[in-house]
Tab-separated table of C-alpha atoms in Angstrom:
chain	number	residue	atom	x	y	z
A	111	UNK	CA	0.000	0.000	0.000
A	112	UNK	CA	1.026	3.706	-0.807
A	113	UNK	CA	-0.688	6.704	-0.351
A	114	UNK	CA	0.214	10.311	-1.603
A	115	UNK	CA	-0.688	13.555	-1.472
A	116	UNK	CA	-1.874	14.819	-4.795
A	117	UNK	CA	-3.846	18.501	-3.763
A	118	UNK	CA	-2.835	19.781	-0.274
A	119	UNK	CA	-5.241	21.430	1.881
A	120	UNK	CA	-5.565	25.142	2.069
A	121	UNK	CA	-4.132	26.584	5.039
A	122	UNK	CA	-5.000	27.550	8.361
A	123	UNK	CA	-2.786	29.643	9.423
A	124	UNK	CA	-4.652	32.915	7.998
A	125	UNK	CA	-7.917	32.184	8.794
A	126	UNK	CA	-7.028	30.429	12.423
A	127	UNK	CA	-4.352	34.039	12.800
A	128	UNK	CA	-7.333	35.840	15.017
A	129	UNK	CA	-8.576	33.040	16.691
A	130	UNK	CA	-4.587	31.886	18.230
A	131	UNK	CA	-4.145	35.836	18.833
A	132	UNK	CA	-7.027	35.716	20.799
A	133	UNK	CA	-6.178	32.338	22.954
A	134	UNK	CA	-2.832	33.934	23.852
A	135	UNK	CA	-4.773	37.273	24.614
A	136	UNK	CA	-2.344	39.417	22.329
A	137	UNK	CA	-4.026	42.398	20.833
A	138	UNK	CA	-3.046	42.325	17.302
A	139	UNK	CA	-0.736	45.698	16.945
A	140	UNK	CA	-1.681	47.847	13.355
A	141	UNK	CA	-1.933	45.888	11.992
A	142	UNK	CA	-0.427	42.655	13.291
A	143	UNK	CA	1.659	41.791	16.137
A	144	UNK	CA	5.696	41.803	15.522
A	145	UNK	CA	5.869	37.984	15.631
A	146	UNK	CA	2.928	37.493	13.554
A	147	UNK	CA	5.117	34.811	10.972
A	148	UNK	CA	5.789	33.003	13.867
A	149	UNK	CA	2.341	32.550	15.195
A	150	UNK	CA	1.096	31.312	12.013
A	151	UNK	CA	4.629	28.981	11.496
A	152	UNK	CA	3.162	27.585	15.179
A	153	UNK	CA	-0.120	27.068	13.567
A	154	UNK	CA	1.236	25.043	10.914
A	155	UNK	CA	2.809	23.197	13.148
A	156	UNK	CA	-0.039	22.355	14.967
A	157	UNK	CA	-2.483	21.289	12.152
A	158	UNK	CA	0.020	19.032	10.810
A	159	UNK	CA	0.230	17.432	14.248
A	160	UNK	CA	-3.102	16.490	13.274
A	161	UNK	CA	-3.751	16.493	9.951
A	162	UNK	CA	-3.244	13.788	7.128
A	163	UNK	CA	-1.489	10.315	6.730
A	164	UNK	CA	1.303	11.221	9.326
A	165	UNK	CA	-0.951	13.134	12.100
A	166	UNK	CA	-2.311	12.166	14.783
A	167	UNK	CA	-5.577	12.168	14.478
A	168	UNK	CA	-5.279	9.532	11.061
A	169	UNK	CA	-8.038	11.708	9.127
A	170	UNK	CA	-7.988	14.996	6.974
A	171	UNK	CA	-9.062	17.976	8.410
A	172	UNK	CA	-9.908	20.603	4.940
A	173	UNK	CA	-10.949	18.814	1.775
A	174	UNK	CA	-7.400	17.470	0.171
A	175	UNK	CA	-7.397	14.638	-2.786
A	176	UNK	CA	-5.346	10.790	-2.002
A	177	UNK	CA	-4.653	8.358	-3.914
A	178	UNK	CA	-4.691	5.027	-2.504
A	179	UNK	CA	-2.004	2.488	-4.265
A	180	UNK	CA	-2.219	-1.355	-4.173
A	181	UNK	CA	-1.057	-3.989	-6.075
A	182	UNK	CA	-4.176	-5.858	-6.088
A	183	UNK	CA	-7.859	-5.833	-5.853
A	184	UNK	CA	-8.840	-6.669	-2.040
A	185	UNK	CA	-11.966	-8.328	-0.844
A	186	UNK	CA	-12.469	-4.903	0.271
A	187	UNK	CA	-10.752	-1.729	-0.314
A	188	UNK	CA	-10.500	0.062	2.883
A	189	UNK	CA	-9.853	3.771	2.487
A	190	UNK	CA	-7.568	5.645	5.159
A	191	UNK	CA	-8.438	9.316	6.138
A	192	UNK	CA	-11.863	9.662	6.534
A	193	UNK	CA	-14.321	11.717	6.245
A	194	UNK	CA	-14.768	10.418	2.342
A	195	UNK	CA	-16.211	13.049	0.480
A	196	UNK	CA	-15.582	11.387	-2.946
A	197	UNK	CA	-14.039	8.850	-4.914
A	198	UNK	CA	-12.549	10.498	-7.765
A	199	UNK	CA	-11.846	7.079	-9.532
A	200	UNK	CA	-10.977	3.924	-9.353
A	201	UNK	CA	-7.903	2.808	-11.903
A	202	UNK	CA	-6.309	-0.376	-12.424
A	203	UNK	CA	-3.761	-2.071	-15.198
A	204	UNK	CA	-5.875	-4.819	-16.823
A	205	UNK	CA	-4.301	-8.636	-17.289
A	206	UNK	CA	-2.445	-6.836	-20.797
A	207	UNK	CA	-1.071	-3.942	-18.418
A	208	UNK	CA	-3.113	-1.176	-19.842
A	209	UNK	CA	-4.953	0.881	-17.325
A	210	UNK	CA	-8.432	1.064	-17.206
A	211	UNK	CA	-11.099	3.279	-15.172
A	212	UNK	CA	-13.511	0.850	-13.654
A	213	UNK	CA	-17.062	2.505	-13.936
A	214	UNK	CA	-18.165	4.120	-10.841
A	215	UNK	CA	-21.407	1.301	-11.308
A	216	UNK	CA	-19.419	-1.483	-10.378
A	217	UNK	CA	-18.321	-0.974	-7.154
A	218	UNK	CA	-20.381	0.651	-4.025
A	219	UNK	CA	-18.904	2.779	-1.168
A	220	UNK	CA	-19.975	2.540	2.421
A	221	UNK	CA	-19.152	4.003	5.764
A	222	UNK	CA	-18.616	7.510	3.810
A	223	UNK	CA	-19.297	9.746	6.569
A	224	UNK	CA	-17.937	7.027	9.449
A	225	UNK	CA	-14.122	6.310	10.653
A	226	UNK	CA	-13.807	3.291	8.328
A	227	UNK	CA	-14.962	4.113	4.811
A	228	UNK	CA	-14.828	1.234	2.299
A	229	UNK	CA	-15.296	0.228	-1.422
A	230	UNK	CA	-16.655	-3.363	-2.293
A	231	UNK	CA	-18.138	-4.559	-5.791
A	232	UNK	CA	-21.433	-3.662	-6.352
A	233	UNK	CA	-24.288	-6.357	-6.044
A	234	UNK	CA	-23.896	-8.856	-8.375
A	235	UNK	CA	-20.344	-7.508	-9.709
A	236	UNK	CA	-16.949	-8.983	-9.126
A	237	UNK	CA	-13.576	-6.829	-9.181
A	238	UNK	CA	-11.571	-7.294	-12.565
A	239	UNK	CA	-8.647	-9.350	-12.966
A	240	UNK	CA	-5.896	-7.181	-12.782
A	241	UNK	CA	-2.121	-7.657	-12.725
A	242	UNK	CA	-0.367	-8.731	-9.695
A	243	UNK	CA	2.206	-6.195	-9.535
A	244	UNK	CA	2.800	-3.182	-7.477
A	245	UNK	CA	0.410	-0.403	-7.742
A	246	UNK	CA	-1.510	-2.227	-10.455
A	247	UNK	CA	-4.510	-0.450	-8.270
A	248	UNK	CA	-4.964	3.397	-7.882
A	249	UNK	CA	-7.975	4.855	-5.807
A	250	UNK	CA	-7.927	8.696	-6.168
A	251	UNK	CA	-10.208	10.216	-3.401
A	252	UNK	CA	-11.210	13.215	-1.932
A	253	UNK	CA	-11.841	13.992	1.770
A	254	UNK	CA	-11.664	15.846	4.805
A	255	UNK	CA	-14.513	18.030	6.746
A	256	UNK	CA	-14.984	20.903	4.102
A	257	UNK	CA	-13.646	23.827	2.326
A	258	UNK	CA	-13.290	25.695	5.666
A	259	UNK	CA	-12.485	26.145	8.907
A	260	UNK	CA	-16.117	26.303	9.551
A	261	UNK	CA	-16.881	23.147	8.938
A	262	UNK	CA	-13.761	21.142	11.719
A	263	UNK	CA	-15.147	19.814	14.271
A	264	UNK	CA	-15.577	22.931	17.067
A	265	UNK	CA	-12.984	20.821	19.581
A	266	UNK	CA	-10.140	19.888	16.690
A	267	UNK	CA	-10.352	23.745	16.015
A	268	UNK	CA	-9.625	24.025	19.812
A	269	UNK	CA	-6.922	21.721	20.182
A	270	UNK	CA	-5.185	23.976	17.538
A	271	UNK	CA	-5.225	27.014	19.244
A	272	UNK	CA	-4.223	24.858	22.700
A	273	UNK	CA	-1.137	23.542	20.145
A	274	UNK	CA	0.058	26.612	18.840
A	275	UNK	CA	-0.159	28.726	21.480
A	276	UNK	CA	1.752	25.904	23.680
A	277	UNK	CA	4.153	25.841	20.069
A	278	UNK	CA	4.667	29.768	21.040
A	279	UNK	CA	4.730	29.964	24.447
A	280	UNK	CA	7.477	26.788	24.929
A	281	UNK	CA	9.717	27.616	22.407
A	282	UNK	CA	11.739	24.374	23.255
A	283	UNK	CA	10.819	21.035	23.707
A	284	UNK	CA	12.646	20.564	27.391
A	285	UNK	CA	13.137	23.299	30.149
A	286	UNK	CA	14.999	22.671	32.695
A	287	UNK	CA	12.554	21.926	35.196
A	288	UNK	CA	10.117	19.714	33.427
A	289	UNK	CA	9.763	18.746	29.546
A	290	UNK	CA	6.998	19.749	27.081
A	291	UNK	CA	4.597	17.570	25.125
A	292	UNK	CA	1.452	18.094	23.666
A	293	UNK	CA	-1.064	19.523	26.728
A	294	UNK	CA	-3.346	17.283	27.647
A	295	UNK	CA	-5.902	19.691	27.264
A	296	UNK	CA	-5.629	19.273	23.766
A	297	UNK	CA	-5.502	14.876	23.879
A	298	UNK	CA	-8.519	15.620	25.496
A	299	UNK	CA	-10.057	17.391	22.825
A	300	UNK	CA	-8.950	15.224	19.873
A	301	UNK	CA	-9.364	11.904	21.443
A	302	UNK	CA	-12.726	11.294	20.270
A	303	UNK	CA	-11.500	11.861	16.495
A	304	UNK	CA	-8.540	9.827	16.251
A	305	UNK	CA	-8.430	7.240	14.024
A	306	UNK	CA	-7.078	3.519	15.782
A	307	UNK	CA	-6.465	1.174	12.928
């Protein structure tokens, strides 16, 4: 299995700029405060924490395209990163090695909007044979909570100001009385959205 990144999300650090500001109770100056790259760098920091294949939480936050590769069909394809929005399509290199599009009416997707979305063949269909070789499969998906900031869950939106305003405040990872790690604040707040495979 490999998965990459084909469209990025749009980021956070502009429209989440206020928000931070306001956690750490600095009054933006006119018209930002001196350090205001840095506050957004801590941002960044802190949604990719969370965000994507290598965040914590195991899901996409803003809508971002995938694709999934294998080498073969599975009983069932289980997609990573929820919440599914779309698939995009479904490729694979026929028994001859020329790739085909298999038509959106042959397979079925479930579990869109839950933790574990997956695609099967649809009722009555079976998966094509394919060649056995790697990434003879390629499942190009969209997902993630919306467009928007609006539309993250109100408590992952939390945990991000809780992370970058930590990011800011502890500017290292160990002081000399105690070390830094995430707060638990903000495990608290993203615990019910990670993703346990």
């Amino acid at each position: 299995m490999n998965l990459v990144l084909e469209t990025p999300p749009e980021s956070l650090a502009d429209t989440l700029f206020q928000p931070v500001c306001n956690h750490l109770r600095i009054e933006p100056a006119n018209p930002v405060p001196v350090d205001a790259a840095y506050i957004k760098a801590c941002i960044g920091a802190a949604v990719s924490r969370l965000d994507g294949n290598q965040g914590r939480l195991g899901r996409c936050l803003l809508t971002q395209e995938w694709t999934l590769y294998l080498d073969c069909f599975p009983s069932c394809i289980e997609l990573p990163l929820p919440p599914l929005q779309e698939i995009i399509h479904l490729k694979y290199l026929d028994t001859d090695g020329t790739l085909q599009t298999l038509d959106p009416s042959a397979y079925r997707v479930s579990g869109a909007g839950s933790w574990r979305p997956e695609i099967t063949p649809a009722y009555g269909e079976t998966w094509p044979d394919s060649r056995y070789i790697a990434d003879a499969l390629q499942v190009r998906f969209r997902a993630g909570y919306g467009e928007d900031e609006d539309s993250i869950p109100p408590p992952i939106l939390q945990a991000i100001n809780v992370m970058a305003a930590h990011y800011y405040v502890e500017r290292q990872p160990v002081t000399f009385t105690t070390p830094h790690e995430i707060p638990l604040l903000a495990c608290d707040l993203i615990a019910p959205f990670k993703i346990y495979r």
